[in-house]
Coordinates of N, CA and C in Angstrom, one line a residue:
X16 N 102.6 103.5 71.0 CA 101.9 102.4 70.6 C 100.4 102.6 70.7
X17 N 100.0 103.5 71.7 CA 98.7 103.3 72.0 C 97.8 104.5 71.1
X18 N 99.2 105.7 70.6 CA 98.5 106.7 69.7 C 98.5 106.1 68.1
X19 N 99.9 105.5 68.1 CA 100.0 105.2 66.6 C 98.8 104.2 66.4
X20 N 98.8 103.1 67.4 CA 97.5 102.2 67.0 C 96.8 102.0 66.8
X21 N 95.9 103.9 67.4 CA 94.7 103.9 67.3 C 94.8 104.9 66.0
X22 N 95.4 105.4 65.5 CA 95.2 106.2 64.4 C 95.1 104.6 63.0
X23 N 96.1 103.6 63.2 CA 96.0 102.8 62.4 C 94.3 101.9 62.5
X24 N 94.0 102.0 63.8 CA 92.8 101.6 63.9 C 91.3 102.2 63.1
X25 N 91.7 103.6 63.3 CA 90.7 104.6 62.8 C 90.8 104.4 61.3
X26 N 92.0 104.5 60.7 CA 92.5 103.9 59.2 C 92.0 102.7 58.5
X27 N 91.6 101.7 59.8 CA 91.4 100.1 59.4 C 90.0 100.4 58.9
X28 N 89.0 101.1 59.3 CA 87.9 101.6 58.7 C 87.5 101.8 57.2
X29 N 88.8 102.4 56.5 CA 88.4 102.3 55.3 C 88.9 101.2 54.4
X30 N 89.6 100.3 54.9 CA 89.0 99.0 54.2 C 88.8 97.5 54.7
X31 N 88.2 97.2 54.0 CA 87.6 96.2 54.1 C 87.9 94.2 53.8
X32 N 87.7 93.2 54.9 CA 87.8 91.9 54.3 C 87.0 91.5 53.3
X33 N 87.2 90.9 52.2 CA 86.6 90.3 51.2 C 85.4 89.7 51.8
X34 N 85.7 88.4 52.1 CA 84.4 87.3 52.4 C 83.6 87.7 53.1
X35 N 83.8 88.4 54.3 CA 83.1 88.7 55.3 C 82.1 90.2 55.3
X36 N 83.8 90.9 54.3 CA 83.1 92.9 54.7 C 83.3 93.1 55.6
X37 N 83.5 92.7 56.4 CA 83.6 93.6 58.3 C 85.4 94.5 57.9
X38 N 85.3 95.6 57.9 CA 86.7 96.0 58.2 C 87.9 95.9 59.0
X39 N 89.1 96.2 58.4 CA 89.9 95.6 58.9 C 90.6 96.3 60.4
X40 N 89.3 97.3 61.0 CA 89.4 97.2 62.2 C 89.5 97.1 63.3
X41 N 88.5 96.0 62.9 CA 88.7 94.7 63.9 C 89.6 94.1 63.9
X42 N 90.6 93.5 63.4 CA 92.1 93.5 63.3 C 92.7 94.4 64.4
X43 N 92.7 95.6 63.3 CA 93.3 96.7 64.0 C 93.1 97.0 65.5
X44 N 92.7 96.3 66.8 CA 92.2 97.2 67.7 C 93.0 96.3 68.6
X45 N 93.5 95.7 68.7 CA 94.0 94.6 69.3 C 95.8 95.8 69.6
X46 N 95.2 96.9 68.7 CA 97.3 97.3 68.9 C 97.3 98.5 70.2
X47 N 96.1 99.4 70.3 CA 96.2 100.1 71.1 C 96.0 99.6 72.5
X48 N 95.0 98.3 72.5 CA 94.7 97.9 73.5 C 95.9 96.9 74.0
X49 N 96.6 96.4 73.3 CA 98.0 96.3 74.0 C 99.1 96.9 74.6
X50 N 99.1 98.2 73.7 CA 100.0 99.3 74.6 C 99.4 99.9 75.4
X51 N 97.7 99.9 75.5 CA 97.2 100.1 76.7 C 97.6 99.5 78.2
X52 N 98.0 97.8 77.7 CA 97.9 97.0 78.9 C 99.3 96.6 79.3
X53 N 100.4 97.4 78.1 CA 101.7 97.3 78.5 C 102.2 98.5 79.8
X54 N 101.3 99.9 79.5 CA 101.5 101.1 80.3 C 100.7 100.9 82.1
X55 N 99.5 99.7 81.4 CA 99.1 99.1 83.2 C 99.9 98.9 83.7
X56 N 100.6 97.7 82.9 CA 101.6 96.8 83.8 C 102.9 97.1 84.4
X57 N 103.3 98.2 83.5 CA 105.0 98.9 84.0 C 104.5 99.8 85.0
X58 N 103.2 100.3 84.8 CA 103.1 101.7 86.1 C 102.3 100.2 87.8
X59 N 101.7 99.3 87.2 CA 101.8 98.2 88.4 C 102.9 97.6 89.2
X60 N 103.8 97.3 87.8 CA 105.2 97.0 88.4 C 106.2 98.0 89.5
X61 N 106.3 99.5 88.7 CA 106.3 100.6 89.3 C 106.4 100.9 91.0
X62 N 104.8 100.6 90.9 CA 104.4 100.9 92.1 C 104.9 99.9 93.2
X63 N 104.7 98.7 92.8 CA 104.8 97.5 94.0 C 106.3 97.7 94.1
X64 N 107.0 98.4 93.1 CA 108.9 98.3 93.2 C 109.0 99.6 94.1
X65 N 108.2 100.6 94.3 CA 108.3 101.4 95.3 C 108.0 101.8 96.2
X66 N 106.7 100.5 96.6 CA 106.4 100.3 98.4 C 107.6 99.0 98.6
X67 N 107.4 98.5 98.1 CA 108.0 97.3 98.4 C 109.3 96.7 98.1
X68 N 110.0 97.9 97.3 CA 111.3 97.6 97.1 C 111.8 97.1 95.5
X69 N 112.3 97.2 95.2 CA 112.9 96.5 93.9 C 113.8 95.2 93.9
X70 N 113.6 94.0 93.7 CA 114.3 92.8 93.6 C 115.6 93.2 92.9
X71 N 116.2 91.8 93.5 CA 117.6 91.6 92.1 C 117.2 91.3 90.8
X72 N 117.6 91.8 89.6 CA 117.8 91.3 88.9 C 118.1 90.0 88.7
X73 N 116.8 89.4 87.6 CA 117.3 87.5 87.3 C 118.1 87.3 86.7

């Protein structure tokens, strides 16, 4: 997610919103930075499940 979305990112460059002009990757940036903040959270999760043990499943 975080390679594919930045290559689509880099892509969003070559075109453009109508009304505005600003390209569409500004859009686009919102993809990598989420698989950025999905790989925090599972290696956060991770960690606290291996000082602190792993719960039951809900």
């Amino acid at each position: 997610m975080i390679y594919f979305g930045y290559l689509n990112f880099l892509d969003g460059f070559r075109s453009l919103r109508m009304p505005s002009m600003t390209p569409l990757a500004s859009l686009y940036a919102a993809i990598p930075l989420c698989g950025a903040l999905v790989v925090l959270f599972t290696v956060e999760q991770l960690v606290n499940g291996w000082r602190n043990g792993f719960g039951e499943p809900a």
